[in-house]
Short mmCIF file of C-alpha atoms in Angstrom, two decimals:
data_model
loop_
_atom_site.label_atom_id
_atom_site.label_comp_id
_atom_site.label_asym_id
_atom_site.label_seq_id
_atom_site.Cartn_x
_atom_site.Cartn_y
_atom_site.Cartn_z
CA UNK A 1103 10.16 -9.59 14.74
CA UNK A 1104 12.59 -8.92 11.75
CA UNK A 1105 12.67 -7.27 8.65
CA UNK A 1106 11.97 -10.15 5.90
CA UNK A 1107 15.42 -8.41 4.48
CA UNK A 1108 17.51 -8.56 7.27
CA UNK A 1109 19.47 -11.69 6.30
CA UNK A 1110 16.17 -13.58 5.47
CA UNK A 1111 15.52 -14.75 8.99
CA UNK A 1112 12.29 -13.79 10.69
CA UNK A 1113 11.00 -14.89 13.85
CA UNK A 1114 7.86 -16.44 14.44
CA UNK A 1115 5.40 -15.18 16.59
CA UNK A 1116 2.16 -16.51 17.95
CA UNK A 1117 -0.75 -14.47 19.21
CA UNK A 1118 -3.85 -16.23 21.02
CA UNK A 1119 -5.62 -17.49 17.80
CA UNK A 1120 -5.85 -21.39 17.12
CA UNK A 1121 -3.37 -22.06 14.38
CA UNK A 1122 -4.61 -25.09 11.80
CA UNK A 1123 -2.07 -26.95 9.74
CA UNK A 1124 -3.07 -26.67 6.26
CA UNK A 1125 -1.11 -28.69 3.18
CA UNK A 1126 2.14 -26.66 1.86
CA UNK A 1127 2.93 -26.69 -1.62
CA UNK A 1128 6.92 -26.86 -2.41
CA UNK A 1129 7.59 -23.44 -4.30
CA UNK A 1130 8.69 -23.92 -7.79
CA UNK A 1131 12.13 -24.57 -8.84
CA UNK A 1132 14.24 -21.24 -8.52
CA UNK A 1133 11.37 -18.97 -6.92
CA UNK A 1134 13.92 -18.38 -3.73
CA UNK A 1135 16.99 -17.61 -6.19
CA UNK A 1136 15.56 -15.34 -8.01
CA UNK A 1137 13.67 -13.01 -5.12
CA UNK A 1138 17.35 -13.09 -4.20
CA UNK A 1139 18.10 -11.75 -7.57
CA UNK A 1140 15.06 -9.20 -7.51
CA UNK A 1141 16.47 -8.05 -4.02
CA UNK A 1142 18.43 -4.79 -4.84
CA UNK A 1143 15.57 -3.81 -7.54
CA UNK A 1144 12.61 -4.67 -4.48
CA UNK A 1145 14.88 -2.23 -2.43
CA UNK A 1146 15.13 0.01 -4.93
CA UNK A 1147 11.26 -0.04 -5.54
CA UNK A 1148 11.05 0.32 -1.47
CA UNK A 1149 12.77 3.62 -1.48
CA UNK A 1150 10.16 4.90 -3.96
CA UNK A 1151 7.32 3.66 -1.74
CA UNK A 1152 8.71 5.34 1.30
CA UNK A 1153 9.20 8.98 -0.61
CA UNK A 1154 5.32 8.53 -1.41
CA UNK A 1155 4.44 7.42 2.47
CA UNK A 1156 6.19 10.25 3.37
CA UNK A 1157 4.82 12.74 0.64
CA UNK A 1158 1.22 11.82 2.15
CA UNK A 1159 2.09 11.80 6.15
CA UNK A 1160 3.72 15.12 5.71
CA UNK A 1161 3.42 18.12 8.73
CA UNK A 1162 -0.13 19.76 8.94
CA UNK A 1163 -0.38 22.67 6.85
CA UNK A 1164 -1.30 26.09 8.93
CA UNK A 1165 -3.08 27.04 6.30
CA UNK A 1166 -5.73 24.31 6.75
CA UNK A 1167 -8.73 24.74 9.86
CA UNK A 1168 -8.67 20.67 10.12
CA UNK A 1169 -5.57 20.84 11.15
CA UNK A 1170 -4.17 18.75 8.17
CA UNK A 1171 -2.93 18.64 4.38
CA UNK A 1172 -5.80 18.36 2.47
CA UNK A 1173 -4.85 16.76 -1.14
CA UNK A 1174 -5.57 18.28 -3.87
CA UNK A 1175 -6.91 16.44 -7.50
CA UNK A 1176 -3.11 17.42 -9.10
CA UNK A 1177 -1.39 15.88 -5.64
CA UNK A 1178 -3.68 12.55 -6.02
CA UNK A 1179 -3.23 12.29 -9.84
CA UNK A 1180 0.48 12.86 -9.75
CA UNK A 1181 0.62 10.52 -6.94
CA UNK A 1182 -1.14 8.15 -9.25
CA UNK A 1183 1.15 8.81 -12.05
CA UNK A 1184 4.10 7.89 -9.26
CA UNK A 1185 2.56 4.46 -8.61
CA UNK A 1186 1.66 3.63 -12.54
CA UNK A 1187 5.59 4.07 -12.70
CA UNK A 1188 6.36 1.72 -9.64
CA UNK A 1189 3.90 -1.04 -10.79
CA UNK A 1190 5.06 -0.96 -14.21
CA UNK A 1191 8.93 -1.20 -12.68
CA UNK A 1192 7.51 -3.96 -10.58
CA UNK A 1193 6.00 -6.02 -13.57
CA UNK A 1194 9.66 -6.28 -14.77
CA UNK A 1195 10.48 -8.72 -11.54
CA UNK A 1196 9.03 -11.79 -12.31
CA UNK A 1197 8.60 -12.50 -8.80
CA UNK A 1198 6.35 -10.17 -7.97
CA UNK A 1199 5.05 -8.94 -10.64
CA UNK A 1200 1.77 -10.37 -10.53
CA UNK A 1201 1.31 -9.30 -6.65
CA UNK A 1202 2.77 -5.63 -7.71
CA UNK A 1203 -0.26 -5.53 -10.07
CA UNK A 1204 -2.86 -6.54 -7.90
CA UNK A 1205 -1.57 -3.79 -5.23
CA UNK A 1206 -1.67 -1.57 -7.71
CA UNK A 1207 -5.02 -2.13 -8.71
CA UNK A 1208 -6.03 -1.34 -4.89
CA UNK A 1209 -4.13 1.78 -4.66
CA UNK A 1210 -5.90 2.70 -8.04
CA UNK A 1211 -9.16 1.62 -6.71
CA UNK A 1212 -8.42 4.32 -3.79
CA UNK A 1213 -7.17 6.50 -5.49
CA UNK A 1214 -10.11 6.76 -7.89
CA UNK A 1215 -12.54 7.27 -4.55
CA UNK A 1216 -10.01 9.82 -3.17
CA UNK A 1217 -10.39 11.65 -6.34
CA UNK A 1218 -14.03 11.81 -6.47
CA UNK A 1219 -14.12 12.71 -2.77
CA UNK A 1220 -11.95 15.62 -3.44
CA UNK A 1221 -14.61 16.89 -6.19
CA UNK A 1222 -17.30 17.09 -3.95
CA UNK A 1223 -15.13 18.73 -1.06
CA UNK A 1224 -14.13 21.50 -3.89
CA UNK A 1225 -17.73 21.68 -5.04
CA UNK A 1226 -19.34 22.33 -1.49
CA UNK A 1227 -16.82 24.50 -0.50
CA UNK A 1228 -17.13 26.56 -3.91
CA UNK A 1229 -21.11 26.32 -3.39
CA UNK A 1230 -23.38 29.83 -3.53
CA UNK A 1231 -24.82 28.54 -0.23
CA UNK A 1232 -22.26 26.96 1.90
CA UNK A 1233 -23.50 23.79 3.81
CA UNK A 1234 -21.21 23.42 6.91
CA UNK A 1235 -22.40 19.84 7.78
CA UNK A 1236 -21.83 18.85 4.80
CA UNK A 1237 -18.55 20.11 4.08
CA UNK A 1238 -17.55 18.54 7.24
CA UNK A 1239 -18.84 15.16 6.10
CA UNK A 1240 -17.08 15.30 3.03
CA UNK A 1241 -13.79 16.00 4.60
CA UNK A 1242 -14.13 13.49 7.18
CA UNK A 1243 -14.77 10.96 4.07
CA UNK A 1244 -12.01 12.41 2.42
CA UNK A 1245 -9.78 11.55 5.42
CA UNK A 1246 -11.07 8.26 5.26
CA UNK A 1247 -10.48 7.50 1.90
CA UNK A 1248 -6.53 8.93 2.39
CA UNK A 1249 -6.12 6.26 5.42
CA UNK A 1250 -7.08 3.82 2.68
CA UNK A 1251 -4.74 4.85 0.09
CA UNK A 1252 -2.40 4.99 2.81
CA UNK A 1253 -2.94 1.36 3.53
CA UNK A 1254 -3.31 0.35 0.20
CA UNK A 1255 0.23 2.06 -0.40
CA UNK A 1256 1.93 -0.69 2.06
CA UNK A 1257 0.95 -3.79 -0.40
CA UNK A 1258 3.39 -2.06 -2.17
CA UNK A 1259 6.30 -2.27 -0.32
CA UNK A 1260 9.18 -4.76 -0.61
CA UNK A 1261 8.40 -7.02 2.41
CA UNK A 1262 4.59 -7.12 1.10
CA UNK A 1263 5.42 -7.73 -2.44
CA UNK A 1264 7.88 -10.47 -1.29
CA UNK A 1265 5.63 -12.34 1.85
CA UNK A 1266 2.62 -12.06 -0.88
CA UNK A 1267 4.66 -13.66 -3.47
CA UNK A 1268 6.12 -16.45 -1.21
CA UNK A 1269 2.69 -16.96 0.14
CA UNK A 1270 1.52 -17.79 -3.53
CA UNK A 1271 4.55 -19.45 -4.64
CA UNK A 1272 4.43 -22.06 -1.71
CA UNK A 1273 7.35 -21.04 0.19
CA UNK A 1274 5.32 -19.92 2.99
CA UNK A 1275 3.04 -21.70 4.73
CA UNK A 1276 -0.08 -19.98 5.43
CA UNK A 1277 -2.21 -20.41 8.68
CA UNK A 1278 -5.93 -20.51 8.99
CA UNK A 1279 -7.48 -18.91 12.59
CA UNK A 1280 -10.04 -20.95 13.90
CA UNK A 1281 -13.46 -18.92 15.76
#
């Protein structure tokens, strides 16, 4: 499989679903063009992305007994402030601007329940009478919630924005998988 950017060919693959043909819409006039326009600005946008993938994946702190960097409520709401500024960027490419919002929205939405999760880690672990069990629940829902945001983080990048927004502007068909 290729990159959706590497001279706009992709190959097709098939996995061992049944595939149903379902009626494609012709994309409106100058949809293609002007993704092609958008390109450099969707890279551009993709760079941004990365530095915040990267940012959240970094090395496990030794300071940490899990083993990992726990986030912290400035981390998430600064990483929150990053992604306001890449949807809002976004917005300006016609394009994609709708699909850029509607990612953004999920990333908010997980961001918003990593945020809340962080409270009650700080609060149990700042608690007169510590509660290991549930210190360890909270963290393991914590790391839950940041392998959401984490997902929720790819919708935003270039070859989502621009599938998504061929998939809704007709010039992709979609497929259907039969049970």
């Amino acid at each position: 499989t290729h990159n959706l950017f590497d001279n706009f060919v992709a190959e097709l693959t098939f996995d061992g679903h049944s595939h149903a043909v379902i009626p494609w819409c012709p994309a409106e006039a100058g949809v293609e063009a002007s993704l092609r326009r958008e390109l450099p600005a969707l890279r551009a946008l993709g760079e941004r992305v990365q530095r915040l993938r990267d940012e959240m994946t970094r090395p496990p702190s030794e300071a940490s007994p899990c083993g990992c960097s726990p986030p912290s409520n400035e981390g998430l709401l600064a990483l929150k402030e990053a992604i306001a500024g890449i949807e809002a960027d976004a917005a300006k490419l016609p394009v994609v601007a709708a699909v850029a919002h509607k990612a953004g929205g999920a990333i908010r939405t997980s961001l918003d329940e990593a945020l809340v999760t962080v409270e009650k880690v700080m609060d149990l672990r700042q608690a007169d009478e510590l509660d290991a069990a549930a210190i360890k629940q909270a963290e393991a829902t914590l790391g839950e919630r940041m392998d959401s945001l984490r997902v929720s983080l790819e919708r935003l990048s270039p070859e989502a924005l621009a599938v998504t927004a061929w998939r809704e502007g007709g010039m992709v068909g979609a497929r259907r998988f039969a049970s």
